[in-house]
Coordinates of C-alpha atoms (C1' of nucleotides) in Angstrom, one line a residue:
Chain A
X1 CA 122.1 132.1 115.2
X2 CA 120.5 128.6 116.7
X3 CA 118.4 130.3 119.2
X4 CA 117.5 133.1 116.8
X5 CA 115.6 130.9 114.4
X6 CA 114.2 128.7 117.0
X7 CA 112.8 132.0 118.8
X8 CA 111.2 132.6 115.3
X9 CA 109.5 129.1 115.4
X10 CA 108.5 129.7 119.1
X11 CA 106.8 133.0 117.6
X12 CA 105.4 131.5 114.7
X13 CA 103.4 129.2 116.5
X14 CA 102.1 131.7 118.7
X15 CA 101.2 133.6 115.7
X16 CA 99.1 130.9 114.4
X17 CA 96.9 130.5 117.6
X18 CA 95.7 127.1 118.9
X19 CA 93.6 125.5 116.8
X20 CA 90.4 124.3 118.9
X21 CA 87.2 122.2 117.8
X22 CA 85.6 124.2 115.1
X23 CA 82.4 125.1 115.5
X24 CA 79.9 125.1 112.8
X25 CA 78.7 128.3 111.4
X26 CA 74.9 127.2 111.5
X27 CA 75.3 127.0 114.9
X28 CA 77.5 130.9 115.2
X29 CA 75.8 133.0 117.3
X30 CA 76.7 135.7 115.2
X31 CA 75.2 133.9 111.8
X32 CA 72.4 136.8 111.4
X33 CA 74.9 139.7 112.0
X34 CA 77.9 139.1 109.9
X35 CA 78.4 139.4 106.7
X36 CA 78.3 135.6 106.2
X37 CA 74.5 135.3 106.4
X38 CA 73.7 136.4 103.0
X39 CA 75.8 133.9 101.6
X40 CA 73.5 131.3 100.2
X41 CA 73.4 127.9 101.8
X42 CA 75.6 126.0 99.7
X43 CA 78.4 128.5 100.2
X44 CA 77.9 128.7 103.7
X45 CA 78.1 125.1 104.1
X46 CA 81.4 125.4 101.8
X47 CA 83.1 127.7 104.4
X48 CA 81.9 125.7 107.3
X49 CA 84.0 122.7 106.2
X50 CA 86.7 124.6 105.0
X51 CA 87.4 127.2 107.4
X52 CA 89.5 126.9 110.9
X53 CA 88.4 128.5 113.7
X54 CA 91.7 129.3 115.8
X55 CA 91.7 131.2 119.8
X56 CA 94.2 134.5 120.2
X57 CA 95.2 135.0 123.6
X58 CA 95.2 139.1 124.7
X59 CA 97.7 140.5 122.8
X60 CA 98.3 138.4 120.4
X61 CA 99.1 139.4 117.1
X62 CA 96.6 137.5 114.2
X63 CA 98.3 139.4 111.1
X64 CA 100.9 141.8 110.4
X65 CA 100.9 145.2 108.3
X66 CA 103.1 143.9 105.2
X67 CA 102.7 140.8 105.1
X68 CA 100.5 138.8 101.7
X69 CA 96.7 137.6 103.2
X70 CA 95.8 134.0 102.1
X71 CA 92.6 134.3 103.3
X72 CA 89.7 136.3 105.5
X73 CA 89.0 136.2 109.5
X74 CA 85.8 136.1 110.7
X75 CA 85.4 136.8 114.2
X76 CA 83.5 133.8 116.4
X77 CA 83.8 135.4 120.1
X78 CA 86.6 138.4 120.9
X79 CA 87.5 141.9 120.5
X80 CA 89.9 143.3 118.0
X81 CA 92.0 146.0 117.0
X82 CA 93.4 147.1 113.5
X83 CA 96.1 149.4 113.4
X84 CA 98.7 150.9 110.9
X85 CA 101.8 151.6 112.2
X86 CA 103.3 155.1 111.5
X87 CA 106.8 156.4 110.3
X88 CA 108.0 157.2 114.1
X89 CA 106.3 153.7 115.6
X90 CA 103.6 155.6 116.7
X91 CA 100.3 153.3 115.7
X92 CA 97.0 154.7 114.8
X93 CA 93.9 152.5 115.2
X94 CA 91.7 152.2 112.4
X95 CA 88.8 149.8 113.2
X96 CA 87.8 148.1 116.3
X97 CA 86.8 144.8 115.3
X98 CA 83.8 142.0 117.3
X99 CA 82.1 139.6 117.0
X100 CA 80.4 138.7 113.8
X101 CA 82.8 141.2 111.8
X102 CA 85.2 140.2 109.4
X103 CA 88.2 141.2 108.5
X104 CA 91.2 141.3 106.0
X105 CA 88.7 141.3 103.5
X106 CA 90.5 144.7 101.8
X107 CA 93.9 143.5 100.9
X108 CA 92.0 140.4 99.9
X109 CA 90.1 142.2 97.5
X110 CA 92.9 144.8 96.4
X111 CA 95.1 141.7 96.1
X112 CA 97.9 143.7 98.5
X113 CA 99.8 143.7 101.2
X114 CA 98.1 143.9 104.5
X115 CA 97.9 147.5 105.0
X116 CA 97.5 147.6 109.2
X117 CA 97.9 145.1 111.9
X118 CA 95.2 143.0 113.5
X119 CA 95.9 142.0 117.5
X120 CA 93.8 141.2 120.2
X121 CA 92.4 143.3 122.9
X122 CA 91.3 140.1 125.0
X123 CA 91.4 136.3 124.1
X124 CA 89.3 135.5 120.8
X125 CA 88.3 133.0 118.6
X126 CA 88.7 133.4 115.0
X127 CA 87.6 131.6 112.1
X128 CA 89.9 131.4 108.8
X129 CA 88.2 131.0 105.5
X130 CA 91.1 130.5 102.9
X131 CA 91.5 132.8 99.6
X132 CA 90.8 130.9 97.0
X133 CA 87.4 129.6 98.5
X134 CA 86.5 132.8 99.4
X135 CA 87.1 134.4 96.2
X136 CA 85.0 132.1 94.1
X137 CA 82.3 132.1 96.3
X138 CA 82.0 135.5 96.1
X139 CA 82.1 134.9 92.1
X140 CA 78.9 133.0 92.4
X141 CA 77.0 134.7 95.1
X142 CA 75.5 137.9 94.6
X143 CA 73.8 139.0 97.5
X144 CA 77.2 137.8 99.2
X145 CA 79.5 140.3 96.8
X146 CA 76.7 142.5 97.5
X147 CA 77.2 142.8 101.4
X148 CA 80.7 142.7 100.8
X149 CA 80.1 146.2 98.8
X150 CA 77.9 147.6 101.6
X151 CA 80.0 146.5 103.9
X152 CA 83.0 148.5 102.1
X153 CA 80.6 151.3 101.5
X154 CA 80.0 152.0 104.9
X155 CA 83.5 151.5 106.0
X156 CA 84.8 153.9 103.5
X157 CA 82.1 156.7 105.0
X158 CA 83.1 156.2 108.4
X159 CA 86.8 156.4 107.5
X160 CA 85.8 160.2 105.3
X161 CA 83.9 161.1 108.1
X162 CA 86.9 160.5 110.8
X163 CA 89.0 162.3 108.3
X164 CA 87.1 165.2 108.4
X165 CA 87.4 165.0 112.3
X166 CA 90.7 164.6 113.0
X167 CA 91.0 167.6 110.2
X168 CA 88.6 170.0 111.8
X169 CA 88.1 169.2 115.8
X170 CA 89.8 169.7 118.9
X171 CA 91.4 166.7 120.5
X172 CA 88.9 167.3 123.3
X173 CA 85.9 166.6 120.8
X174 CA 87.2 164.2 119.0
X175 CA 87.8 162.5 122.5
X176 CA 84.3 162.5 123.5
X177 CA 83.3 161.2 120.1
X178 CA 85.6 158.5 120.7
X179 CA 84.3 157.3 123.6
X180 CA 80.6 156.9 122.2
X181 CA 82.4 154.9 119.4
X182 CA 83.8 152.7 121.5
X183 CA 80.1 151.9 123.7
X184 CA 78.3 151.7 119.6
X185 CA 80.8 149.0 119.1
X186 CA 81.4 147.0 122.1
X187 CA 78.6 148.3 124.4
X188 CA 78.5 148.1 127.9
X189 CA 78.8 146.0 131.1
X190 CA 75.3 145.1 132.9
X191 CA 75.6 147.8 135.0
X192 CA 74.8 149.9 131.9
X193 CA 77.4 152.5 132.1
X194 CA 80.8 150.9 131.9
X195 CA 82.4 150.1 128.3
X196 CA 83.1 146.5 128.1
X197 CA 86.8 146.8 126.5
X198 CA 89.6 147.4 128.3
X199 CA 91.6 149.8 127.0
X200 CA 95.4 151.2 127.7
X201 CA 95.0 155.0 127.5
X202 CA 97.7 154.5 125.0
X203 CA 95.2 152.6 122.8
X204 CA 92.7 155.7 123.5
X205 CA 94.8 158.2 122.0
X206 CA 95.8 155.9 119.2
X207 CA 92.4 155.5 118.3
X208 CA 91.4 159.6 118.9
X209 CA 94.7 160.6 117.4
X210 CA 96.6 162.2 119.9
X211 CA 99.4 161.8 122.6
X212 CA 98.9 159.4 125.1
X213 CA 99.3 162.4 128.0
X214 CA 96.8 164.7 126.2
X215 CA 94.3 162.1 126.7
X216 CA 95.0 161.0 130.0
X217 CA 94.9 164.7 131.0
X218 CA 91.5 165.4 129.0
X219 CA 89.8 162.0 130.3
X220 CA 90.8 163.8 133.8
X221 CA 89.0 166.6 132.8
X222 CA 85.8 164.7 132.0
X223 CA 85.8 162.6 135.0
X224 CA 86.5 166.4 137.2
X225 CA 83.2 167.8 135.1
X226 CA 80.8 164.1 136.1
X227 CA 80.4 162.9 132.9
X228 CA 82.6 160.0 133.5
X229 CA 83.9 157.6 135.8
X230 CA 87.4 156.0 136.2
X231 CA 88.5 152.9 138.0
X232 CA 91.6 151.5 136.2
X233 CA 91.2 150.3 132.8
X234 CA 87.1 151.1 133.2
X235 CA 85.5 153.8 132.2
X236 CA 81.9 154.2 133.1
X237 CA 80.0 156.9 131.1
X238 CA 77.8 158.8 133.5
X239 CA 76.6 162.0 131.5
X240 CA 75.7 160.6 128.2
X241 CA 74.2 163.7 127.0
X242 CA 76.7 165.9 128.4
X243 CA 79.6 163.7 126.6
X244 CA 77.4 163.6 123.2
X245 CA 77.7 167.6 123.4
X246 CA 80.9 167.8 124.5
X247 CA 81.6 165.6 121.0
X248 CA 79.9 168.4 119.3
X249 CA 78.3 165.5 116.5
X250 CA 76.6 167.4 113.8
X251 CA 77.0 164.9 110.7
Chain B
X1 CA 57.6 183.8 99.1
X2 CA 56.8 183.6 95.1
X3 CA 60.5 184.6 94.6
X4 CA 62.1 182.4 96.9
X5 CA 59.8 179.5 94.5
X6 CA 61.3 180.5 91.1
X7 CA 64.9 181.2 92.7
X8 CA 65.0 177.6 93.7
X9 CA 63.6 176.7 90.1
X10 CA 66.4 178.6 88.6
X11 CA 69.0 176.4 91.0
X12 CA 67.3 173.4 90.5
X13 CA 68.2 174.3 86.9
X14 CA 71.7 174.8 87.1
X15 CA 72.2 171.9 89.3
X16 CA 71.0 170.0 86.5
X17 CA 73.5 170.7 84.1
X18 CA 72.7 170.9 80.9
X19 CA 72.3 167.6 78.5
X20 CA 74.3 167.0 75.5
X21 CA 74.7 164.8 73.1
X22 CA 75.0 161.6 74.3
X23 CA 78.5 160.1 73.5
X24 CA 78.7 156.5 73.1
X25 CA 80.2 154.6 75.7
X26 CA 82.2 152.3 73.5
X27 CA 84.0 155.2 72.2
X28 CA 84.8 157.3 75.1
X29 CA 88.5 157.8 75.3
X30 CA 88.0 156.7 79.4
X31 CA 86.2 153.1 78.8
X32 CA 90.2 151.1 79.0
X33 CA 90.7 153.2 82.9
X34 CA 87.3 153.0 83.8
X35 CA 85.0 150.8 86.2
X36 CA 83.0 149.7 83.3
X37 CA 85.7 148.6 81.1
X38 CA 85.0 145.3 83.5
X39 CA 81.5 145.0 82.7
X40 CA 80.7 142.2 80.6
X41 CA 79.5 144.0 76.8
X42 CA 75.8 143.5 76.8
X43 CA 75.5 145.3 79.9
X44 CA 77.8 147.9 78.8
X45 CA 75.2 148.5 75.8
X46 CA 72.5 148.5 78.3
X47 CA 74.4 151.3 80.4
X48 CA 75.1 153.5 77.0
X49 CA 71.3 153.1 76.2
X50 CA 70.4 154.5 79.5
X51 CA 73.1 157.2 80.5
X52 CA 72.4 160.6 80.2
X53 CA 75.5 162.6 79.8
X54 CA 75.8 166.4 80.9
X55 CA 78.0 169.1 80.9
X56 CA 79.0 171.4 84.1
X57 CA 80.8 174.4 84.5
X58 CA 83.3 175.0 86.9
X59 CA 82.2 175.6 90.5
X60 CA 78.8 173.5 89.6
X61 CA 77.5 171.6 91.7
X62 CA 76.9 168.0 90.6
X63 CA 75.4 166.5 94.1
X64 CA 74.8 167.9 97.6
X65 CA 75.4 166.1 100.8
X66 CA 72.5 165.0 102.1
X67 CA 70.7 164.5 99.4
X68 CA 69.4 161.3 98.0
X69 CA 71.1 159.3 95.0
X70 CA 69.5 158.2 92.0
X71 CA 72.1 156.8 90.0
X72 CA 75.7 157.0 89.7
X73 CA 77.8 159.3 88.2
X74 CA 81.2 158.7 85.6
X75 CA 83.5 161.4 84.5
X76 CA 83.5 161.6 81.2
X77 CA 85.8 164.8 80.9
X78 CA 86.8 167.3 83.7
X79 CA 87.7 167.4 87.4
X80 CA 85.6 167.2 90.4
X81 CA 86.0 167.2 93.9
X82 CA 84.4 165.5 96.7
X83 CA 83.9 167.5 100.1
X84 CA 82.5 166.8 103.4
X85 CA 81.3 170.5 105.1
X86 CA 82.4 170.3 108.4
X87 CA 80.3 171.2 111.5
X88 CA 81.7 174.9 111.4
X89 CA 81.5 175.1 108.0
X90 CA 84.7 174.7 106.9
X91 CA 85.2 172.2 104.0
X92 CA 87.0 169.3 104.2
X93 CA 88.2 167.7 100.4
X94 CA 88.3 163.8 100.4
X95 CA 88.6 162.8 96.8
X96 CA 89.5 164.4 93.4
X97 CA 87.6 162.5 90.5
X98 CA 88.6 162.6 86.8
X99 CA 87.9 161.1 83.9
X100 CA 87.0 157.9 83.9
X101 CA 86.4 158.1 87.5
X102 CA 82.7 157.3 88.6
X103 CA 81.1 158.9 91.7
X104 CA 78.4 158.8 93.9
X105 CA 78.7 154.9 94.3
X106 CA 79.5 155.0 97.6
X107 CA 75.7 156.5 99.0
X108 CA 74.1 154.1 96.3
X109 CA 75.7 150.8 97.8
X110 CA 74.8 151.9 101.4
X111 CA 71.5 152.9 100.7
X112 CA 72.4 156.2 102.2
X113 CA 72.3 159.9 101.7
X114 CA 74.9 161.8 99.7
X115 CA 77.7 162.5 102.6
X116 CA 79.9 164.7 100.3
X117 CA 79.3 167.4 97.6
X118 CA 80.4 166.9 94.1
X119 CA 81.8 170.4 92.8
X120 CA 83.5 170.8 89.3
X121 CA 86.4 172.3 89.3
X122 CA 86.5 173.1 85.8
X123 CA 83.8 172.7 83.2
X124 CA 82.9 168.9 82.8
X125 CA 81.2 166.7 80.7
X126 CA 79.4 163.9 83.5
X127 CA 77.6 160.3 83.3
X128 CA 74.7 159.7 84.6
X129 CA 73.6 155.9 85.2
X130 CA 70.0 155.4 86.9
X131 CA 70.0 154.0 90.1
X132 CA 68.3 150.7 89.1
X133 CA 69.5 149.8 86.0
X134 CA 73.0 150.0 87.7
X135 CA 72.6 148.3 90.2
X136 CA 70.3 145.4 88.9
X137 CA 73.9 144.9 86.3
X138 CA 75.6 145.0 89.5
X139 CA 73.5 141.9 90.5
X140 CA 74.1 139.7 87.3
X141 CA 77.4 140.8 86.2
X142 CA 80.3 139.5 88.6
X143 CA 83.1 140.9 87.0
X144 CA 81.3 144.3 87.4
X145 CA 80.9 144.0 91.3
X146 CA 84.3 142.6 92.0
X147 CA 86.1 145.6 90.2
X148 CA 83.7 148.1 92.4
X149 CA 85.2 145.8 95.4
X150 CA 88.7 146.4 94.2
X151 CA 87.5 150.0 93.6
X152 CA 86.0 150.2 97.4
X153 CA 89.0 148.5 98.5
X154 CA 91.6 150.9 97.1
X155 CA 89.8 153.7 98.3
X156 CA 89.1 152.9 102.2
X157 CA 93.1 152.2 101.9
X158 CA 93.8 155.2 100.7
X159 CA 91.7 156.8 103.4
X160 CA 92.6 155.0 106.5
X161 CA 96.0 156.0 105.3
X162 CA 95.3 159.8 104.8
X163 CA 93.9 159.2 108.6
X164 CA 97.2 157.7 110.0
X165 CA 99.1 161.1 108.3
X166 CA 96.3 163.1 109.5
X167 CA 96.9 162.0 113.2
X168 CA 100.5 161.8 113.2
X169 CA 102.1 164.0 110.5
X170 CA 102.9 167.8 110.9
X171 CA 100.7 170.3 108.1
X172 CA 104.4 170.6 106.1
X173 CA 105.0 166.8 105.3
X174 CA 101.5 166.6 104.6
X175 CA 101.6 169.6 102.5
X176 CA 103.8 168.2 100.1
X177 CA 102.4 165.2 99.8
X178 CA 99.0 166.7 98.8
X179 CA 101.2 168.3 96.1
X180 CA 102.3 165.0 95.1
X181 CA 98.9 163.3 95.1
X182 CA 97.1 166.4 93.3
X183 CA 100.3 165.5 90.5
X184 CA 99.5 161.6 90.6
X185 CA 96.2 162.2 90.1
X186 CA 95.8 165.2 87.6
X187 CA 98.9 164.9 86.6
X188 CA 100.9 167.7 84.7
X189 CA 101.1 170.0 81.9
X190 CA 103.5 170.1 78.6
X191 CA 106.5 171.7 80.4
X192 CA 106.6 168.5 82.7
X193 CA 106.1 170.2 85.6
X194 CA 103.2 172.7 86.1
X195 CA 99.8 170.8 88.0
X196 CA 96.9 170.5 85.4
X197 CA 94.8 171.8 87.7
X198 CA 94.1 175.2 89.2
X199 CA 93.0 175.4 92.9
X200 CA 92.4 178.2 95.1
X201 CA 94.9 178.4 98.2
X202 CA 91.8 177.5 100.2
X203 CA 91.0 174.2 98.3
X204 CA 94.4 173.3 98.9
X205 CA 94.3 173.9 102.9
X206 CA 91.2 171.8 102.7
X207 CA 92.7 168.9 100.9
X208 CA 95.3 169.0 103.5
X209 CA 93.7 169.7 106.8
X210 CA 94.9 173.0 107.6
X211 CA 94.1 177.1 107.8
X212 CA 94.7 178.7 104.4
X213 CA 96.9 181.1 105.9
X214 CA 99.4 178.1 107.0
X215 CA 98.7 176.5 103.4
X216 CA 100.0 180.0 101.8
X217 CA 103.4 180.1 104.3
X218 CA 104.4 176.7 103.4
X219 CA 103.6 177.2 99.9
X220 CA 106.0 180.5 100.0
X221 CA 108.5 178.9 102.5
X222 CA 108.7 175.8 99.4
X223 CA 109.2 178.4 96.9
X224 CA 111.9 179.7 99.0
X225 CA 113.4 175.9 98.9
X226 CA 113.4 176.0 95.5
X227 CA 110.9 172.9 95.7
X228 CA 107.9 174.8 93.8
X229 CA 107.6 177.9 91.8
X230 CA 104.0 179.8 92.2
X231 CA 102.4 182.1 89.5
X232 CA 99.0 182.8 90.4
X233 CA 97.1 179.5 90.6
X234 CA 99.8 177.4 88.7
X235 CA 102.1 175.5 91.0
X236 CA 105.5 173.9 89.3
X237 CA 107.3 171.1 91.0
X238 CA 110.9 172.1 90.4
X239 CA 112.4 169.9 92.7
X240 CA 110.4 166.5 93.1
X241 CA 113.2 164.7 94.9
X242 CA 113.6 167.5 97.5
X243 CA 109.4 167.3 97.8
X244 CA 109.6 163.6 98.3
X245 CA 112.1 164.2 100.8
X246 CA 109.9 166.7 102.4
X247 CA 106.5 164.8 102.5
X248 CA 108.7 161.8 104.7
X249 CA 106.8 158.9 102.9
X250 CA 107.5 155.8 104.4
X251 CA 104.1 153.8 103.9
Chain C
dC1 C1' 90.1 206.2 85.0
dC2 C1' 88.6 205.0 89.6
dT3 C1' 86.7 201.8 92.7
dG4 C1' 85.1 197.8 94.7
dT5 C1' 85.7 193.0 95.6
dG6 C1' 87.8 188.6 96.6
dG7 C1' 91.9 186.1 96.8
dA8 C1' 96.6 186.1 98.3
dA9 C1' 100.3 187.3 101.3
dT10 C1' 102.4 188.7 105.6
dG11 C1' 102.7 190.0 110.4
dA12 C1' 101.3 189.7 115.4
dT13 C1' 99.4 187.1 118.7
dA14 C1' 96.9 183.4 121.1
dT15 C1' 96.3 178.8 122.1
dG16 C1' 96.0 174.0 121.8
dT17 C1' 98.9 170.1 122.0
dA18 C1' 103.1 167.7 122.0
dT19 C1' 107.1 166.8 124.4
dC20 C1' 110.1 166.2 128.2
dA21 C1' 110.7 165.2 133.0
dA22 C1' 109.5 163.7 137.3
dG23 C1' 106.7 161.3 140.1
dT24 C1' 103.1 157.7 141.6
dC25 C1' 100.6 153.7 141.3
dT26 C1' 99.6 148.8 140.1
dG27 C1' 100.1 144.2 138.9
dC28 C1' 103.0 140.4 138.6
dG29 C1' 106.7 137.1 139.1
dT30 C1' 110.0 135.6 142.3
Chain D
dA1 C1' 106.0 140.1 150.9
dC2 C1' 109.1 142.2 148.1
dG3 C1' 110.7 144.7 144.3
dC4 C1' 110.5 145.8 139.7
dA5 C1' 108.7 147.0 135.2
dG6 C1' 105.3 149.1 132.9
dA7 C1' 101.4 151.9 133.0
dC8 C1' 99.5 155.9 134.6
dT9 C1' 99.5 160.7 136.3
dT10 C1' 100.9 165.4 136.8
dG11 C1' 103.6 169.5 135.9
dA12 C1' 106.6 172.7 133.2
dT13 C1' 107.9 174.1 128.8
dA14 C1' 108.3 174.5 123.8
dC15 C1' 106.4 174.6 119.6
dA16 C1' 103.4 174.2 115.7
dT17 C1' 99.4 175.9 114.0
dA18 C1' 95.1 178.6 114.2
dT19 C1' 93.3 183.0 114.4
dC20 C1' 92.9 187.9 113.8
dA21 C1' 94.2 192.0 111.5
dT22 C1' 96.2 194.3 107.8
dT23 C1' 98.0 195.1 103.5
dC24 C1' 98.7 194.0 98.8
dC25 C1' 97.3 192.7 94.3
dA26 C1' 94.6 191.4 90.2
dC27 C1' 90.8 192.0 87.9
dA28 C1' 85.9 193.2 86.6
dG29 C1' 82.4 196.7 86.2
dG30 C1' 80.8 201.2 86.1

DNA sequence: CCTGTGGAATGATATGTATCAAGTCTGCGT
DNA sequence: ACGCAGACTTGATACATATCATTCCACAGG
């Protein structure tokens, strides 16, 4: 019973990530792309002195499906992924997350639950802007509510239009497709051609929506007909046209 | 070439609906359920002023994909559903609307095209807000945009959800819990048990993902169970524990 | 009344994918 | 360097579901 709760200290303070120097947002890279930079000044000065920028090792888990958010993340430097966790423990990956992105923001806004898990795919640092502040900034500010809409907008069309996909195409298409998601959201290496996450090809077919052996076997396939390359955990795309076809994109 | 003109007159017609008189918002039976109920009152006066209210028949159309948005639309009376047409045709359903609903939002916010097709599924009296005056209220009235957040919120959790089920569930869970949601949201009749609305056998494949044909052997396979009874388009829910049971809802 | 039409139902069959079962490889800690 | 666990790969097989074909049925229009 001792070592039980002690183990759930040790993983509590993993959970929390080390909390490092915070940098201030003026100075974010990412200021022009995320949401935060129609905020007015004010606010954004607000959430600079409030929030606390923490660093997730690989792996790490930032928040859990079930549990009540108390605030919103806002990615400094890193790579995420959000997942819900099926009935049978199987998980299916929702969003890939980066830098500049927030998130959390839904069960925030719907005042539930989180609905899916956030971990990460390779060490990150995280910024924490607490509830309440968050909230009644986004009482004041406008164009700040208003990005927070289009932000929600767009989500909620990609997540119809993967519906519709996972409804309608082969595993083989909605492969492909996957694969040019992945190099829209993270890009690539300098080389021009390799996907700059590294991905488990368990975390592939979570994200296509498919067993892990159906993908291995189709990602096979592509790399037997050129239009990729594997080496591991990278995946270079060589035949970009031939993979957009083979993703059969029409909307 | 001068018929092809006059047909698409006579569509553009149609597609219009046809204008009634206007009800006043402050006394339609929805304004407690519905987005606006939020809105602060002077802006509510504003929105009554400016709607245009229209009635459509079953199997109208109210807005194509792909088209351009002008305004929002909010269900005064009647059912609607929202499709995405798949690459090969086939339709995909993602949302039902009813009264007090609003639609179209979604495209307005992003600035986008119309990715899905409003269709009425039986005759309905519809909403129309302009485009502006909408969303200049949505700029001054904070109440308004935070319940369109909650609304947003609610709705990408309910679709990454429906993706999850889609990836992992087999068509019979998901069958039955389509009849569960079409109850939840339409609700039923007198009797306690018929569904208030009627859909074609192919509506309901496309609400769940699936060929008609598998949609019309579970449906019989149900009635078999004793879960449903089926008389024409009507659909009972004898046995709601046993449907529960069948849809596997853990989340 | 007949007849045509579209939806519904059912059967036969094909096929894509999941699942199970070995193997192989790889990175990592000792 | 070794060995071990976990990830990856490949093959064999089962199964759910799509597809195709046919029949049935209700209903509207001539």
């Amino acid at each position: 019973m001792l070592w039980l709760r002690s183990c759930k200290l040790v993983l509590l303070q993993i959970d929390m990530g080390s909390t490092i120097q915070n940098p201030a947002c003026q100075h974010c890279k990412d200021r022009f792309s995320s949401v935060f930079c129609k905020a007015e000044q004010c606010n954004l000065e607000q959430i600079d002195q409030a929030k606390v920028c923490s660093v997730y090792k690989k792996g790490q888990v930032i928040f859990h499906e079930g549990a009540y958010p108390f605030g919103v993340y806002c990615i400094n430097d890193g790579k995420i992924k959000l997942s819900h966790s099926g009935d049978d423990g199987r998980e299916q990956i929702i969003r890939l997350v980066k830098a500049g992105d927030i998130m959390g923001y839904k069960a925030l806004l719907s005042n539930e639950r989180y609905t899916a898990t956030a971990t990460a795919l390779e060490d990150s640092s995280i910024c924490f802007v607490p509830k309440d502040l968050f909230m009644s900034i986004l009482q004041k500010d406008a164009s700040l509510s208003f990005e927070m809409m289009r932000i929600l907008s767009s989500e909620l069309r990609k997540a119809e239009l993967k519906i519709t996909h996972l409804a309608q195409k082969p595993v083989r298409e909605r492969l492909a497709e996957t694969l040019l998601f992945i190099k829209e959201t993270y890009g690539v290496e300098e080389d021009g051609h390799t996907l700059s996450v590294r991905l488990s090809r368990e975390e592939i077919a979570n994200l296509v929506g498919t067993a892990t052996e159906s993908a291995i076997r189709l990602l096979s396939e592509f790399k037997k007909d050129g239009m990729i390359e594997l080496e591991g955990k990278k995946i270079r795309l060589l035949d970009l046209q031939q993979i957009v076809k083979t993703a059969n994109l029409q909307d």
